[in-house]
Amino acid sequence: MKTINDLNNKINGYEQRAVEHTVNVDQLNQLIAQLKLAEEKSARLAAIVETSDDAIISKNLNSIITSWNNSAQRIFGYTAEEMIGQSILKLIPDDRIQEEPHILKRLKSGERVDHFETKRLTKDKKLIDVSLSISPIKDTKGNIIGLSKIARDITDKKQEEQRKNDFIALVSHELKTPLTSIKSYVQMMLTKTKKDADPFGVNLMSRAEVQVKKMTDMIHDFLSLSRLEAGKILYTKSSFKLLALMDEVVNEMQMLSPDHHIEFHRFDEAVTVYGDRDKIGQVMLNLLSNAVKYSPASSTVTVGGESIGKNIKIYVKDQGVGISPVDQKRLFERFYRVQNEQIKNISGFGIGLYLVAEILREHQSDIVVNSALHEGATFYFVLQT
Ligand code: ADP
């Protein structure tokens, strides 16, 4: 649809020509009808913008604010008069100033920014949690001439999440102590049954040990999640031999999942990476336990490392249920679980892959998935050596 300005200009020209009797009156009437429609549409949009509960702000490519609705005033405290013509940077806390060029770059390359959770500053210098959705404003030729931003105040939601996190942290912490005791009793019993050559006892105690280990890993993930959310995850980085760590993880996984065949493609044992050894181990364990969990018994899970220039790519491949392209996009979100018939009875909390992505982000790496539904999945990431 043409802009109201375009239409007005055209109508002015036609009116002049009408006076000079060089234009058809029908054409002029058609244009006036189009103008009426455009004005109605614009009025409807303006009403939506003004009554929205979210702040709706537009700005040009130099980050100068060009419009500011009622909710923007309610949420940030500034009036339209105070903000139009000002830089959007006024709302961004000092430690997040780099977000603006980053967002601009993403939008210029055609990406949308949806539900980006961050913090912003109000007029009275209060930090609030907001979720931002930003899209480009284009002219009739498709050039990006500005950005429109919808900001939702999510401070209450964040506080609710905080309460939930505190609860998860508390419960996980309380569960850890009795579980550690159970683990040592089971191990003592296992040693005894082995010594007594009691195969029934050994069988039962080995199974109990596996279940205790699974529960410990789950609690470990919960504790990591709540620490991560509270910004309290501590990374202790050092140089370590990658193959030795992978050996430990693969052995542990094979012990936990005797029904699967884990094939380990070994690589040079001298390969050293710099990072948090325990957390990288947690990443591998999560990927391996998913590979086992989402693939049928007696199938093969392949894990290995492969040099790419100076770096090493670590991969975990399974022959399981696979993941659709739609789910692949959301897999690394917190609490996200795929909903389908095939896996509805497999339990989990949807935090493993979120932790994997967060831990790798701290190691300047990304987790990547290659998969198709019913065709297994391969997860990989690259570490600097
Ligand atoms: P959880 O397994 O506890 O649900 P994750 O965060 O580890 O949580 O995984 C999120 C979702 O991703 C899972 O619910 C599952 O649907 C899917 N998924 C993860 N790994 C695989 C895999 N190897 N094959 C198929 N689906 C997977």
Short mmCIF file of C-alpha atoms and ligand atoms in Angstrom, two decimals:
data_model
loop_
_atom_site.label_atom_id
_atom_site.label_comp_id
_atom_site.label_asym_id
_atom_site.label_seq_id
_atom_site.Cartn_x
_atom_site.Cartn_y
_atom_site.Cartn_z
CA MET A 1 0.00 0.00 0.00
CA LYS A 2 1.22 3.51 -0.81
CA THR A 3 2.07 5.78 2.11
CA ILE A 4 -0.31 8.54 3.11
CA ASN A 5 2.31 11.10 2.06
CA ASP A 6 2.71 9.53 -1.40
CA LEU A 7 -1.04 9.56 -1.87
CA ASN A 8 -1.41 13.14 -0.68
CA ASN A 9 1.33 14.31 -3.08
CA LYS A 10 -0.29 12.49 -5.92
CA ILE A 11 -3.72 13.88 -5.11
CA ASN A 12 -2.32 17.43 -4.95
CA GLY A 13 -0.81 16.94 -8.41
CA TYR A 14 -4.05 15.50 -9.78
CA GLU A 15 -6.12 18.28 -8.24
CA GLN A 16 -3.96 20.82 -10.02
CA ARG A 17 -4.33 18.87 -13.26
CA ALA A 18 -8.08 18.58 -12.64
CA VAL A 19 -8.27 22.36 -12.46
CA GLU A 20 -6.43 22.40 -15.77
CA HIS A 21 -8.89 19.71 -17.05
CA THR A 22 -6.06 17.29 -17.88
CA VAL A 23 -7.02 14.49 -15.46
CA ASN A 24 -9.93 12.15 -15.27
CA VAL A 25 -12.20 12.84 -12.27
CA ASP A 26 -12.67 9.05 -11.73
CA GLN A 27 -8.92 8.61 -11.24
CA LEU A 28 -8.95 11.41 -8.71
CA ASN A 29 -11.89 9.84 -6.83
CA GLN A 30 -10.11 6.48 -6.78
CA LEU A 31 -7.05 8.06 -5.23
CA ILE A 32 -9.13 9.85 -2.63
CA ALA A 33 -10.77 6.51 -1.71
CA GLN A 34 -7.30 4.92 -1.38
CA LEU A 35 -6.19 7.78 0.82
CA LYS A 36 -9.23 7.29 3.06
CA LEU A 37 -8.42 3.60 3.45
CA ALA A 38 -4.75 4.33 4.20
CA GLU A 39 -5.75 6.93 6.79
CA GLU A 40 -8.18 4.51 8.43
CA LYS A 41 -5.53 1.81 8.54
CA SER A 42 -3.03 4.22 10.02
CA ALA A 43 -5.56 5.39 12.64
CA ARG A 44 -6.33 1.78 13.58
CA LEU A 45 -2.62 0.99 13.97
CA ALA A 46 -2.07 4.15 16.01
CA ALA A 47 -4.92 3.13 18.32
CA ILE A 48 -3.40 -0.35 18.78
CA VAL A 49 0.03 1.12 19.51
CA GLU A 50 -1.35 3.58 22.04
CA THR A 51 -3.46 1.02 23.90
CA SER A 52 -0.83 -1.75 23.94
CA ASP A 53 0.42 -2.92 27.33
CA ASP A 54 3.91 -3.20 25.85
CA ALA A 55 6.24 -0.32 25.16
CA ILE A 56 6.34 0.23 21.38
CA ILE A 57 9.22 2.38 20.28
CA SER A 58 10.60 3.15 16.85
CA LYS A 59 14.03 4.49 16.12
CA ASN A 60 16.16 5.30 13.11
CA LEU A 61 19.37 3.51 12.16
CA ASN A 62 21.39 5.92 14.32
CA SER A 63 19.44 4.70 17.36
CA ILE A 64 17.52 7.99 17.64
CA ILE A 65 13.97 7.48 18.93
CA THR A 66 11.26 8.51 16.47
CA SER A 67 8.13 7.35 18.30
CA TRP A 68 7.24 6.47 21.88
CA ASN A 69 3.83 5.13 23.01
CA ASN A 70 1.92 5.44 26.30
CA SER A 71 3.24 2.16 27.71
CA ALA A 72 6.81 3.20 26.96
CA GLN A 73 6.13 6.17 29.25
CA ARG A 74 4.54 3.93 31.90
CA ILE A 75 7.38 1.37 31.84
CA PHE A 76 10.41 3.66 31.48
CA GLY A 77 9.07 6.82 33.14
CA TYR A 78 10.01 9.24 30.32
CA THR A 79 7.37 11.11 28.29
CA ALA A 80 7.32 11.09 24.47
CA GLU A 81 8.49 14.73 24.51
CA GLU A 82 11.50 13.76 26.63
CA MET A 83 12.48 10.80 24.45
CA ILE A 84 11.68 11.55 20.80
CA GLY A 85 14.91 12.79 19.23
CA GLN A 86 17.02 11.21 22.01
CA SER A 87 19.29 8.18 21.68
CA ILE A 88 17.93 4.78 22.78
CA LEU A 89 21.26 4.35 24.63
CA LYS A 90 19.66 6.42 27.42
CA LEU A 91 17.74 3.26 28.40
CA ILE A 92 20.65 0.82 28.19
CA PRO A 93 22.75 0.12 31.30
CA ASP A 94 26.50 0.73 30.86
CA ASP A 95 27.42 -2.95 31.02
CA ARG A 96 25.00 -3.79 28.17
CA ILE A 97 25.85 -0.98 25.78
CA GLN A 98 27.37 -3.45 23.29
CA GLU A 99 23.92 -5.03 22.80
CA GLU A 100 22.73 -2.18 20.56
CA PRO A 101 25.33 -2.56 17.73
CA HIS A 102 24.95 -6.33 18.02
CA ILE A 103 21.15 -6.13 17.56
CA LEU A 104 21.54 -3.68 14.66
CA LYS A 105 23.97 -6.03 12.93
CA ARG A 106 21.57 -8.96 13.26
CA LEU A 107 18.65 -6.95 11.89
CA LYS A 108 20.65 -5.56 8.97
CA SER A 109 21.52 -9.10 7.97
CA GLY A 110 17.78 -9.83 7.74
CA GLU A 111 17.39 -11.65 11.09
CA ARG A 112 14.55 -10.83 13.49
CA VAL A 113 15.20 -10.48 17.18
CA ASP A 114 12.44 -12.18 19.17
CA HIS A 115 11.93 -12.28 22.94
CA PHE A 116 15.45 -11.20 23.75
CA GLU A 117 15.60 -11.01 27.55
CA THR A 118 17.75 -8.26 28.98
CA LYS A 119 17.76 -5.34 31.43
CA ARG A 120 16.98 -1.69 30.84
CA LEU A 121 17.16 1.51 32.90
CA THR A 122 14.13 3.60 33.84
CA LYS A 123 14.10 7.36 34.32
CA ASP A 124 14.63 6.93 38.09
CA LYS A 125 17.64 4.66 37.37
CA LYS A 126 15.87 1.46 38.33
CA LEU A 127 16.99 -1.69 36.47
CA ILE A 128 14.03 -3.61 35.04
CA ASP A 129 13.85 -6.95 33.22
CA VAL A 130 12.47 -6.64 29.70
CA SER A 131 11.84 -8.94 26.78
CA LEU A 132 12.54 -7.24 23.44
CA SER A 133 11.17 -8.09 20.01
CA ILE A 134 12.69 -5.96 17.31
CA SER A 135 11.89 -5.81 13.62
CA PRO A 136 13.11 -3.66 10.76
CA ILE A 137 11.01 -0.83 9.28
CA LYS A 138 11.41 -0.82 5.52
CA ASP A 139 10.63 1.81 2.88
CA THR A 140 8.62 0.94 -0.25
CA LYS A 141 11.82 -0.24 -1.96
CA GLY A 142 12.62 -2.64 0.87
CA ASN A 143 15.50 -0.63 2.36
CA ILE A 144 15.73 -0.72 6.14
CA ILE A 145 15.14 2.81 7.37
CA GLY A 146 14.58 2.16 11.04
CA LEU A 147 13.61 -0.32 13.71
CA SER A 148 10.50 -0.94 15.72
CA LYS A 149 10.94 -2.32 19.16
CA ILE A 150 8.38 -3.91 21.45
CA ALA A 151 9.53 -4.06 25.06
CA ARG A 152 7.62 -6.09 27.63
CA ASP A 153 8.24 -5.59 31.32
CA ILE A 154 9.04 -9.07 32.67
CA THR A 155 10.27 -8.07 36.12
CA ASP A 156 7.46 -10.03 37.87
CA LYS A 157 8.10 -13.09 35.71
CA LYS A 158 11.80 -12.92 36.55
CA GLN A 159 11.07 -12.69 40.27
CA GLU A 160 8.81 -15.72 40.00
CA GLU A 161 11.59 -17.59 38.16
CA GLN A 162 14.02 -16.57 40.88
CA ARG A 163 11.75 -18.06 43.55
CA LYS A 164 11.49 -21.27 41.54
CA ASN A 165 15.26 -21.41 41.09
CA ASP A 166 15.84 -20.91 44.79
CA PHE A 167 13.43 -23.74 45.48
CA ILE A 168 15.12 -26.07 42.98
CA ALA A 169 18.51 -25.22 44.47
CA LEU A 170 17.28 -25.93 47.99
CA VAL A 171 15.63 -29.25 47.12
CA SER A 172 18.60 -30.44 45.06
CA HIS A 173 20.98 -29.52 47.82
CA GLU A 174 18.93 -31.37 50.44
CA LEU A 175 18.69 -34.47 48.21
CA LYS A 176 22.43 -34.58 47.64
CA THR A 177 23.41 -35.49 51.18
CA PRO A 178 21.24 -38.63 51.66
CA LEU A 179 22.07 -39.73 48.14
CA THR A 180 25.79 -39.53 48.80
CA SER A 181 25.28 -41.79 51.85
CA ILE A 182 23.17 -44.28 49.85
CA LYS A 183 25.90 -44.34 47.21
CA SER A 184 28.59 -45.30 49.68
CA TYR A 185 26.38 -48.00 51.35
CA VAL A 186 25.62 -49.48 47.91
CA GLN A 187 29.30 -49.51 47.04
CA MET A 188 30.17 -51.21 50.35
CA MET A 189 27.48 -53.82 49.76
CA LEU A 190 28.72 -54.36 46.21
CA THR A 191 32.25 -54.99 47.44
CA LYS A 192 30.90 -57.41 50.05
CA THR A 193 28.67 -59.35 47.62
CA LYS A 194 31.60 -59.63 45.22
CA LYS A 195 33.80 -60.93 48.03
CA ASP A 196 31.10 -63.41 49.08
CA ALA A 197 30.75 -64.55 45.46
CA ASP A 198 27.03 -63.82 45.65
CA PRO A 199 25.95 -63.25 42.01
CA PHE A 200 22.36 -62.30 42.92
CA GLY A 201 23.59 -59.68 45.39
CA VAL A 202 26.19 -58.37 42.90
CA ASN A 203 23.50 -58.04 40.23
CA LEU A 204 21.11 -56.15 42.51
CA MET A 205 23.78 -53.87 43.96
CA SER A 206 25.20 -53.08 40.49
CA ARG A 207 21.73 -52.05 39.35
CA ALA A 208 21.24 -49.94 42.46
CA GLU A 209 24.61 -48.28 41.81
CA VAL A 210 23.53 -47.35 38.25
CA GLN A 211 20.26 -45.83 39.47
CA VAL A 212 22.02 -43.87 42.21
CA LYS A 213 24.47 -42.57 39.62
CA LYS A 214 21.63 -41.47 37.31
CA MET A 215 19.95 -39.66 40.15
CA THR A 216 23.20 -37.98 41.16
CA ASP A 217 23.67 -36.71 37.58
CA MET A 218 20.13 -35.32 37.54
CA ILE A 219 20.68 -33.49 40.81
CA HIS A 220 23.99 -32.23 39.52
CA ASP A 221 22.17 -30.74 36.48
CA PHE A 222 19.58 -29.12 38.73
CA LEU A 223 22.25 -27.55 40.90
CA SER A 224 24.11 -26.32 37.80
CA LEU A 225 20.90 -24.82 36.46
CA SER A 226 20.13 -22.87 39.61
CA ARG A 227 23.72 -21.69 39.90
CA LEU A 228 23.70 -20.65 36.26
CA GLU A 229 20.49 -18.69 36.67
CA ALA A 230 21.88 -16.94 39.70
CA GLY A 231 25.05 -16.13 37.76
CA LYS A 232 26.97 -18.19 40.31
CA ILE A 233 28.57 -20.81 38.08
CA LEU A 234 32.28 -20.73 38.63
CA TYR A 235 34.52 -21.86 35.83
CA THR A 236 37.91 -23.20 36.80
CA LYS A 237 39.85 -23.40 33.59
CA SER A 238 43.11 -25.19 32.96
CA SER A 239 44.83 -27.14 30.17
CA PHE A 240 43.88 -30.80 30.16
CA LYS A 241 44.19 -33.88 27.98
CA LEU A 242 40.92 -34.36 26.15
CA LEU A 243 41.19 -38.06 25.35
CA ALA A 244 41.62 -39.02 29.01
CA LEU A 245 38.47 -37.11 29.93
CA MET A 246 36.52 -38.72 27.10
CA ASP A 247 37.72 -42.15 28.20
CA GLU A 248 36.31 -41.52 31.68
CA VAL A 249 32.98 -40.29 30.33
CA VAL A 250 32.59 -43.10 27.80
CA ASN A 251 33.41 -45.74 30.44
CA GLU A 252 30.94 -44.25 32.85
CA MET A 253 28.24 -44.11 30.18
CA GLN A 254 28.89 -47.68 29.11
CA MET A 255 28.55 -48.75 32.74
CA LEU A 256 25.25 -46.83 33.04
CA SER A 257 23.86 -48.13 29.73
CA PRO A 258 24.91 -51.74 29.23
CA ASP A 259 22.16 -52.23 26.61
CA HIS A 260 23.74 -49.82 24.15
CA HIS A 261 26.90 -50.24 22.21
CA ILE A 262 29.11 -47.18 22.60
CA GLU A 263 31.71 -46.92 19.87
CA PHE A 264 34.55 -44.57 20.69
CA HIS A 265 36.58 -43.14 17.81
CA ARG A 266 39.79 -42.33 19.59
CA PHE A 267 42.20 -39.60 18.59
CA ASP A 268 45.68 -38.42 19.53
CA GLU A 269 46.01 -38.66 23.30
CA ALA A 270 48.34 -35.63 23.31
CA VAL A 271 45.49 -33.27 22.28
CA THR A 272 45.17 -30.67 25.01
CA VAL A 273 42.37 -28.16 25.40
CA TYR A 274 41.95 -25.22 27.72
CA GLY A 275 38.74 -25.08 29.71
CA ASP A 276 36.82 -26.29 32.73
CA ARG A 277 37.47 -30.05 32.72
CA ASP A 278 34.49 -31.01 34.89
CA LYS A 279 32.05 -28.88 32.93
CA ILE A 280 33.25 -30.17 29.55
CA GLY A 281 32.83 -33.66 31.05
CA GLN A 282 29.28 -32.70 32.03
CA VAL A 283 28.62 -31.56 28.43
CA MET A 284 29.80 -34.90 27.04
CA LEU A 285 27.88 -36.87 29.62
CA ASN A 286 24.68 -34.98 28.81
CA LEU A 287 25.08 -35.53 25.08
CA LEU A 288 25.89 -39.21 25.56
CA SER A 289 23.07 -39.85 27.98
CA ASN A 290 20.61 -38.19 25.55
CA ALA A 291 21.98 -40.29 22.68
CA VAL A 292 21.31 -43.42 24.74
CA LYS A 293 17.97 -42.20 26.09
CA TYR A 294 16.51 -41.32 22.70
CA SER A 295 17.67 -44.39 20.77
CA PRO A 296 16.56 -48.02 20.93
CA ALA A 297 18.35 -50.61 23.07
CA SER A 298 21.20 -52.43 21.32
CA SER A 299 21.69 -49.60 18.83
CA THR A 300 25.11 -47.97 18.49
CA VAL A 301 26.12 -44.57 19.81
CA THR A 302 29.27 -43.24 18.21
CA VAL A 303 31.43 -40.71 19.99
CA GLY A 304 34.74 -39.30 18.91
CA GLY A 305 37.03 -36.41 18.15
CA GLU A 306 38.37 -35.14 14.88
CA SER A 307 40.98 -32.44 14.23
CA ILE A 308 39.90 -29.42 12.24
CA GLY A 309 42.97 -27.28 11.66
CA LYS A 310 44.14 -26.25 15.12
CA ASN A 311 40.84 -27.19 16.77
CA ILE A 312 39.10 -30.38 17.67
CA LYS A 313 35.53 -31.31 16.87
CA ILE A 314 33.81 -33.62 19.35
CA TYR A 315 30.75 -35.47 18.15
CA VAL A 316 28.10 -37.81 19.54
CA LYS A 317 25.98 -39.65 16.98
CA ASP A 318 23.03 -41.92 17.60
CA GLN A 319 20.60 -44.06 15.63
CA GLY A 320 17.56 -42.91 17.55
CA VAL A 321 14.28 -41.08 17.09
CA GLY A 322 15.85 -37.99 15.50
CA ILE A 323 14.64 -34.40 15.83
CA SER A 324 12.47 -32.37 13.43
CA PRO A 325 13.80 -29.04 12.08
CA VAL A 326 11.16 -27.13 14.11
CA ASP A 327 12.28 -28.76 17.38
CA GLN A 328 15.96 -28.36 16.52
CA LYS A 329 15.50 -24.59 16.70
CA ARG A 330 14.20 -24.72 20.30
CA LEU A 331 16.17 -27.64 21.72
CA PHE A 332 18.60 -25.51 23.70
CA GLU A 333 15.95 -23.47 25.50
CA ARG A 334 15.54 -24.05 29.20
CA PHE A 335 12.88 -26.69 30.01
CA TYR A 336 12.19 -27.36 26.32
CA ARG A 337 11.16 -30.94 25.61
CA VAL A 338 10.00 -32.35 22.29
CA GLN A 339 6.37 -33.46 22.38
CA ASN A 340 5.68 -36.52 20.30
CA GLU A 341 4.18 -39.97 20.69
CA GLN A 342 7.48 -41.77 20.30
CA ILE A 343 9.15 -40.22 23.31
CA LYS A 344 6.24 -39.27 25.53
CA ASN A 345 7.19 -41.92 28.08
CA ILE A 346 10.85 -40.93 28.31
CA SER A 347 11.36 -38.83 31.40
CA GLY A 348 13.46 -35.72 31.62
CA PHE A 349 13.36 -32.06 32.58
CA GLY A 350 14.60 -30.28 29.47
CA ILE A 351 17.62 -28.73 31.14
CA GLY A 352 20.50 -30.90 29.85
CA LEU A 353 20.91 -29.23 26.46
CA TYR A 354 20.36 -25.77 27.91
CA LEU A 355 23.30 -26.39 30.25
CA VAL A 356 25.35 -27.82 27.39
CA ALA A 357 24.82 -24.65 25.33
CA GLU A 358 25.58 -22.35 28.27
CA ILE A 359 28.76 -24.19 29.27
CA LEU A 360 30.01 -24.19 25.68
CA ARG A 361 29.21 -20.49 25.32
CA GLU A 362 31.66 -19.91 28.22
CA HIS A 363 34.22 -21.80 26.12
CA GLN A 364 33.55 -19.67 23.00
CA SER A 365 31.91 -22.64 21.34
CA ASP A 366 28.47 -23.55 20.03
CA ILE A 367 26.55 -26.80 20.17
CA VAL A 368 25.31 -27.87 16.74
CA VAL A 369 22.78 -30.55 15.85
CA ASN A 370 22.34 -32.41 12.58
CA SER A 371 19.26 -34.54 12.48
CA ALA A 372 16.02 -35.49 10.77
CA LEU A 373 13.00 -37.18 12.31
CA HIS A 374 13.47 -40.99 12.61
CA GLU A 375 17.04 -40.74 11.31
CA GLY A 376 19.11 -40.37 14.44
CA ALA A 377 20.93 -37.26 15.56
CA THR A 378 24.49 -36.00 15.66
CA PHE A 379 25.48 -33.33 18.15
CA TYR A 380 28.90 -31.72 17.90
CA PHE A 381 30.99 -28.82 19.15
CA VAL A 382 34.46 -27.53 18.52
CA LEU A 383 37.06 -26.76 21.19
CA GLN A 384 40.24 -24.75 20.72
CA THR A 385 43.40 -26.77 21.29
P1 ADP B 1 15.69 -33.98 28.63
O1 ADP B 1 16.35 -35.09 27.89
O2 ADP B 1 15.86 -34.07 30.09
O3 ADP B 1 14.28 -33.78 28.21
P2 ADP B 1 17.49 -32.12 27.25
O4 ADP B 1 17.63 -30.66 27.44
O5 ADP B 1 18.71 -32.94 27.41
O6 ADP B 1 16.37 -32.58 28.26
O7 ADP B 1 16.89 -32.37 25.83
C1 ADP B 1 15.80 -31.59 25.37
C2 ADP B 1 14.96 -32.38 24.36
O8 ADP B 1 15.72 -32.59 23.18
C3 ADP B 1 14.59 -33.76 24.83
O9 ADP B 1 13.39 -33.72 25.57
C4 ADP B 1 14.47 -34.54 23.55
O10 ADP B 1 13.16 -34.41 23.05
C5 ADP B 1 15.41 -33.84 22.60
N1 ADP B 1 16.68 -34.57 22.42
C6 ADP B 1 17.85 -34.35 23.04
N2 ADP B 1 18.81 -35.17 22.61
C7 ADP B 1 18.23 -35.94 21.66
C8 ADP B 1 18.71 -37.00 20.81
N3 ADP B 1 19.98 -37.42 20.86
N4 ADP B 1 17.82 -37.55 19.96
C9 ADP B 1 16.54 -37.12 19.89
N5 ADP B 1 16.03 -36.15 20.66
C10 ADP B 1 16.88 -35.56 21.53
#
